Short mmCIF file of C-alpha atoms and ligand atoms in Angstrom, two decimals:
data_model
loop_
_atom_site.label_atom_id
_atom_site.label_comp_id
_atom_site.label_asym_id
_atom_site.label_seq_id
_atom_site.Cartn_x
_atom_site.Cartn_y
_atom_site.Cartn_z
CA MET A 233 -12.32 26.15 -8.10
CA THR A 234 -10.41 23.97 -10.56
CA ALA A 235 -12.20 21.22 -12.47
CA PRO A 236 -11.46 17.68 -11.31
CA HIS A 237 -8.99 15.81 -13.47
CA THR A 238 -10.60 13.25 -15.73
CA SER A 239 -7.98 10.59 -16.39
CA PRO A 240 -5.24 10.93 -13.84
CA HIS A 241 -2.01 9.00 -13.88
CA LEU A 242 -1.51 8.43 -10.20
CA ILE A 243 1.62 6.82 -8.78
CA LEU A 244 1.74 5.66 -5.16
CA TRP A 245 5.00 4.89 -3.41
CA GLY A 246 5.08 2.72 -0.31
CA ALA A 247 3.64 -0.43 1.21
CA GLY A 248 3.77 -2.50 4.36
CA THR A 249 2.86 0.03 7.05
CA THR A 250 -0.08 1.68 8.79
CA ARG A 251 0.67 4.96 7.05
CA THR A 252 0.93 3.42 3.58
CA ILE A 253 -2.33 1.46 3.71
CA ARG A 254 -4.30 4.72 4.08
CA PRO A 255 -3.88 5.96 0.47
CA HIS A 256 -4.20 2.42 -0.93
CA TRP A 257 -7.51 2.12 0.93
CA VAL A 258 -8.84 5.46 -0.34
CA LEU A 259 -7.76 4.71 -3.92
CA HIS A 260 -9.83 1.52 -3.70
CA GLU A 261 -12.81 3.26 -2.07
CA LEU A 262 -12.79 5.65 -5.04
CA GLY A 263 -12.25 2.86 -7.59
CA LEU A 264 -9.19 4.59 -9.07
CA THR A 265 -6.43 2.77 -10.91
CA TYR A 266 -2.85 3.69 -10.09
CA GLU A 267 0.73 2.68 -10.55
CA LYS A 268 2.27 1.04 -7.48
CA HIS A 269 5.85 1.29 -6.24
CA PRO A 270 5.61 -0.81 -3.06
CA ILE A 271 8.90 0.25 -1.47
CA GLY A 272 9.22 -0.53 2.23
CA SER A 273 10.43 1.32 5.31
CA ARG A 274 13.85 0.45 6.75
CA THR A 275 14.79 -1.46 3.59
CA GLY A 276 17.05 1.29 2.23
CA GLU A 277 14.49 1.96 -0.51
CA THR A 278 13.33 5.21 1.11
CA GLN A 279 16.91 6.47 1.33
CA THR A 280 18.07 6.16 -2.27
CA ASP A 281 19.08 9.35 -4.10
CA ALA A 282 16.23 8.80 -6.56
CA PHE A 283 13.57 8.51 -3.85
CA ARG A 284 14.98 11.36 -1.78
CA ALA A 285 14.85 13.56 -4.86
CA LEU A 286 11.12 12.86 -4.80
CA ASN A 287 10.67 13.14 -1.04
CA PRO A 288 13.60 14.71 0.80
CA ARG A 289 12.01 13.50 4.06
CA GLY A 290 12.82 9.92 2.96
CA LYS A 291 9.38 8.70 4.05
CA ILE A 292 6.47 6.78 2.60
CA PRO A 293 3.72 7.09 1.47
CA VAL A 294 4.22 9.49 -1.45
CA LEU A 295 1.72 10.22 -4.19
CA GLN A 296 2.63 11.56 -7.62
CA ASP A 297 -0.07 13.15 -9.73
CA GLY A 298 1.55 14.74 -12.75
CA ALA A 299 3.92 17.40 -11.45
CA LEU A 300 2.51 17.19 -7.95
CA VAL A 301 4.47 15.18 -5.38
CA LEU A 302 2.63 14.80 -2.10
CA ALA A 303 3.77 13.21 1.16
CA GLU A 304 1.95 12.78 4.50
CA SER A 305 -0.72 10.11 4.48
CA ALA A 306 -3.54 12.35 5.74
CA ALA A 307 -2.80 15.05 3.16
CA ILE A 308 -2.69 12.43 0.39
CA ILE A 309 -6.07 10.93 1.22
CA ASN A 310 -7.77 14.33 1.45
CA TYR A 311 -6.25 15.33 -1.90
CA LEU A 312 -7.43 12.12 -3.56
CA VAL A 313 -11.00 12.53 -2.37
CA GLU A 314 -11.27 16.26 -3.05
CA ASN A 315 -9.89 15.88 -6.58
CA TYR A 316 -11.22 12.51 -7.69
CA GLY A 317 -14.25 11.71 -5.54
CA PRO A 318 -15.75 14.76 -3.84
CA GLU A 319 -19.21 13.21 -4.24
CA SER A 320 -18.11 10.13 -2.26
CA GLY A 321 -18.68 12.01 1.01
CA LEU A 322 -15.36 10.65 2.31
CA VAL A 323 -14.28 14.25 3.03
CA PRO A 324 -16.99 16.77 3.98
CA ARG A 325 -17.25 19.94 1.92
CA PRO A 326 -15.01 22.82 3.06
CA GLY A 327 -16.66 25.55 5.08
CA THR A 328 -19.28 23.30 6.70
CA PRO A 329 -19.69 22.35 10.37
CA GLN A 330 -19.14 18.72 9.34
CA ARG A 331 -15.80 19.71 7.83
CA GLY A 332 -14.80 21.44 11.05
CA LEU A 333 -15.55 18.28 13.01
CA TYR A 334 -13.83 16.15 10.39
CA ASP A 335 -10.65 18.25 10.58
CA GLN A 336 -10.75 18.10 14.35
CA TRP A 337 -10.83 14.27 14.28
CA CYS A 338 -8.14 14.00 11.62
CA PHE A 339 -5.69 16.31 13.39
CA PHE A 340 -6.43 14.59 16.69
CA ILE A 341 -5.82 11.13 15.24
CA MET A 342 -2.64 12.14 13.41
CA THR A 343 -1.12 13.87 16.43
CA GLU A 344 -2.51 12.34 19.62
CA LEU A 345 -2.86 8.74 18.40
CA ASP A 346 -0.41 8.32 15.54
CA ALA A 347 2.60 10.57 16.14
CA HIS A 348 2.42 11.27 19.83
CA THR A 349 1.72 7.82 21.28
CA LEU A 350 1.74 4.89 18.80
CA TYR A 351 4.84 6.06 16.97
CA ILE A 352 6.69 6.56 20.28
CA LEU A 353 5.78 3.00 21.23
CA ARG A 354 6.91 1.67 17.91
CA ARG A 355 10.23 3.52 17.93
CA HIS A 356 11.23 2.89 21.51
CA ASP A 357 9.73 -0.55 22.08
CA ASP A 358 9.51 -2.71 18.93
CA LEU A 359 12.29 -0.82 17.16
CA ALA A 360 14.39 -0.07 20.27
CA HIS A 361 17.37 -1.78 18.59
CA LEU A 362 17.30 1.05 16.02
CA TYR A 363 16.05 4.08 17.98
CA GLY A 364 17.10 3.25 21.56
CA ALA A 365 15.11 1.87 24.47
CA ALA A 366 13.10 4.48 26.40
CA PRO A 367 10.91 2.61 28.89
CA ASN A 368 9.58 5.76 30.58
CA ALA A 369 8.54 7.25 27.24
CA VAL A 370 6.92 3.94 26.26
CA GLN A 371 4.95 3.81 29.51
CA ALA A 372 3.84 7.44 29.14
CA ALA A 373 2.84 6.76 25.53
CA LYS A 374 0.72 3.76 26.58
CA GLU A 375 -1.02 5.84 29.24
CA GLY A 376 -1.49 8.73 26.84
CA PHE A 377 -3.01 6.46 24.21
CA ALA A 378 -5.40 4.93 26.77
CA ARG A 379 -6.59 8.39 27.84
CA GLN A 380 -7.12 9.65 24.31
CA ILE A 381 -8.73 6.51 22.92
CA ALA A 382 -11.28 6.59 25.77
CA VAL A 383 -12.56 9.86 24.27
CA VAL A 384 -12.95 8.18 20.89
CA THR A 385 -14.79 5.23 22.44
CA GLN A 386 -17.21 7.61 24.16
CA ALA A 387 -17.79 9.60 20.96
CA LEU A 388 -18.59 6.46 18.98
CA ARG A 389 -20.93 5.23 21.73
CA SER A 390 -22.88 8.45 21.83
CA GLY A 391 -22.77 9.40 18.15
CA GLY A 392 -21.71 6.44 15.97
CA PRO A 393 -21.65 4.33 13.94
CA TYR A 394 -18.81 6.43 12.47
CA LEU A 395 -16.81 9.30 13.91
CA LEU A 396 -19.11 11.85 12.29
CA GLY A 397 -22.17 9.70 12.92
CA GLU A 398 -23.02 9.21 9.27
CA PRO A 399 -21.44 9.01 6.75
CA PHE A 400 -18.25 7.00 6.83
CA THR A 401 -15.33 9.40 6.15
CA CYS A 402 -11.56 9.40 5.85
CA ALA A 403 -11.41 10.18 9.58
CA ASP A 404 -12.62 6.58 10.07
CA ILE A 405 -9.88 5.39 7.75
CA LEU A 406 -7.26 7.15 9.86
CA LEU A 407 -8.78 5.85 13.09
CA THR A 408 -9.10 2.26 11.88
CA THR A 409 -5.45 2.16 10.85
CA CYS A 410 -4.46 3.40 14.31
CA LEU A 411 -6.63 0.72 15.92
CA THR A 412 -5.05 -2.11 13.91
CA TRP A 413 -1.67 -0.62 14.85
CA ALA A 414 -2.60 -0.51 18.57
CA HIS A 415 -3.93 -4.07 18.37
CA TYR A 416 -0.62 -5.16 16.83
CA CYS A 417 1.17 -3.48 19.76
CA LYS A 418 -1.05 -5.54 22.12
CA ILE A 419 -2.75 -2.44 23.55
CA PRO A 420 -6.12 -3.40 25.04
CA LEU A 421 -9.07 -1.88 23.18
CA ALA A 422 -12.71 -1.62 24.29
CA ASN A 423 -15.02 -4.18 22.68
CA ASP A 424 -16.93 -1.48 20.82
CA LEU A 425 -13.68 -0.28 19.24
CA ILE A 426 -12.79 -3.80 18.20
CA ASP A 427 -16.26 -4.23 16.65
CA TYR A 428 -15.90 -0.88 14.86
CA ALA A 429 -12.46 -1.81 13.47
CA ARG A 430 -13.68 -5.28 12.42
CA ARG A 431 -16.60 -3.71 10.58
CA LEU A 432 -14.38 -1.23 8.78
CA THR A 433 -11.63 -3.69 7.92
CA ALA A 434 -14.33 -5.92 6.36
CA ARG A 435 -14.98 -3.27 3.67
CA PRO A 436 -14.01 -4.62 0.24
CA ALA A 437 -11.79 -1.58 -0.41
CA TYR A 438 -9.87 -2.23 2.80
CA ARG A 439 -9.41 -5.89 1.91
CA GLN A 440 -8.11 -5.01 -1.56
CA ALA A 441 -5.78 -2.38 -0.12
CA ALA A 442 -4.52 -4.75 2.58
CA ALA A 443 -3.70 -7.39 -0.02
CA ILE A 444 -1.54 -4.85 -1.87
CA ASN A 445 -0.09 -3.18 1.21
CA GLY A 446 0.82 -6.38 3.09
CA GLY A 447 2.63 -5.85 6.38
CA PRO A 448 1.86 -7.16 9.83
CA MET A 449 -0.85 -4.71 10.99
CA VAL A 450 -3.62 -5.84 8.71
CA GLY A 451 -6.61 -6.85 10.77
CA LEU A 452 -8.04 -7.69 14.12
CA THR A 453 -8.35 -11.32 15.08
N1 GSH B 603 3.44 11.45 9.20
C1 GSH B 603 3.89 10.65 8.10
C2 GSH B 603 4.75 9.51 8.63
C3 GSH B 603 5.44 8.78 7.49
C4 GSH B 603 6.43 7.78 8.05
O1 GSH B 603 7.02 7.94 9.13
N2 GSH B 603 6.63 6.73 7.28
C5 GSH B 603 7.57 5.68 7.68
C6 GSH B 603 6.95 4.33 7.47
S1 GSH B 603 5.43 4.18 8.37
C7 GSH B 603 8.80 5.76 6.80
O2 GSH B 603 8.68 6.05 5.63
N3 GSH B 603 9.99 5.53 7.33
C8 GSH B 603 11.18 5.54 6.49
C9 GSH B 603 12.02 4.35 6.70
O3 GSH B 603 11.95 3.79 7.80
O4 GSH B 603 12.73 3.91 5.78
C10 GSH B 603 2.65 10.11 7.32
O5 GSH B 603 1.59 9.94 7.95
O6 GSH B 603 2.75 9.90 6.11
#
């Protein structure tokens, strides 16, 4: 196992979206300083030659840590915790049952909630002028989200206050950002989920990250 870095020079690209707030939030939870390049989606800034040389996918967020260039919000937050704050408990130790459950929640959130339902809604409803209207896909995505989020609601009711019971982990960070996103899309959420998201978005690190990240999907009112 490699020793954790002591004085990293971290650079984070991206602001303004649900995906970009995740690394900002974790950087604040860990109390790390970092250089910010708050480029936005659909501004042209993700499509410049310079940025595409960094991330050929043309997507934010992107983290630079020395020679390492890392994209994908969930990969970035796990990397930050495992390298700069393993004692924070935000990511359970590898090879433990808690880590198995943690990975299960993270993959579930990133596929079933983020990519598979909320992103479909965003692309083919809000951003239909760019990606094309697809009312059937939007309806199926809404129904799919409702089915999957009911499982989350039940899990929090029976085993909360966080997804792994205790402690608070990055799986809660991923979930909270999907809940603020769903709320922004006017998707009805159970009261317990709203309370959970309000509690998590009240964390000082979230508030600091939200002030830097900006964007419309900040909190629940
Ligand atoms: N699965 C990726 C999704 C990244 C993604 O789609 N980012 C969007 C903004 S939320 C983006 O960069 N779009 C490029 C653009 O619209 O210019 C992650 O979680 O990091």
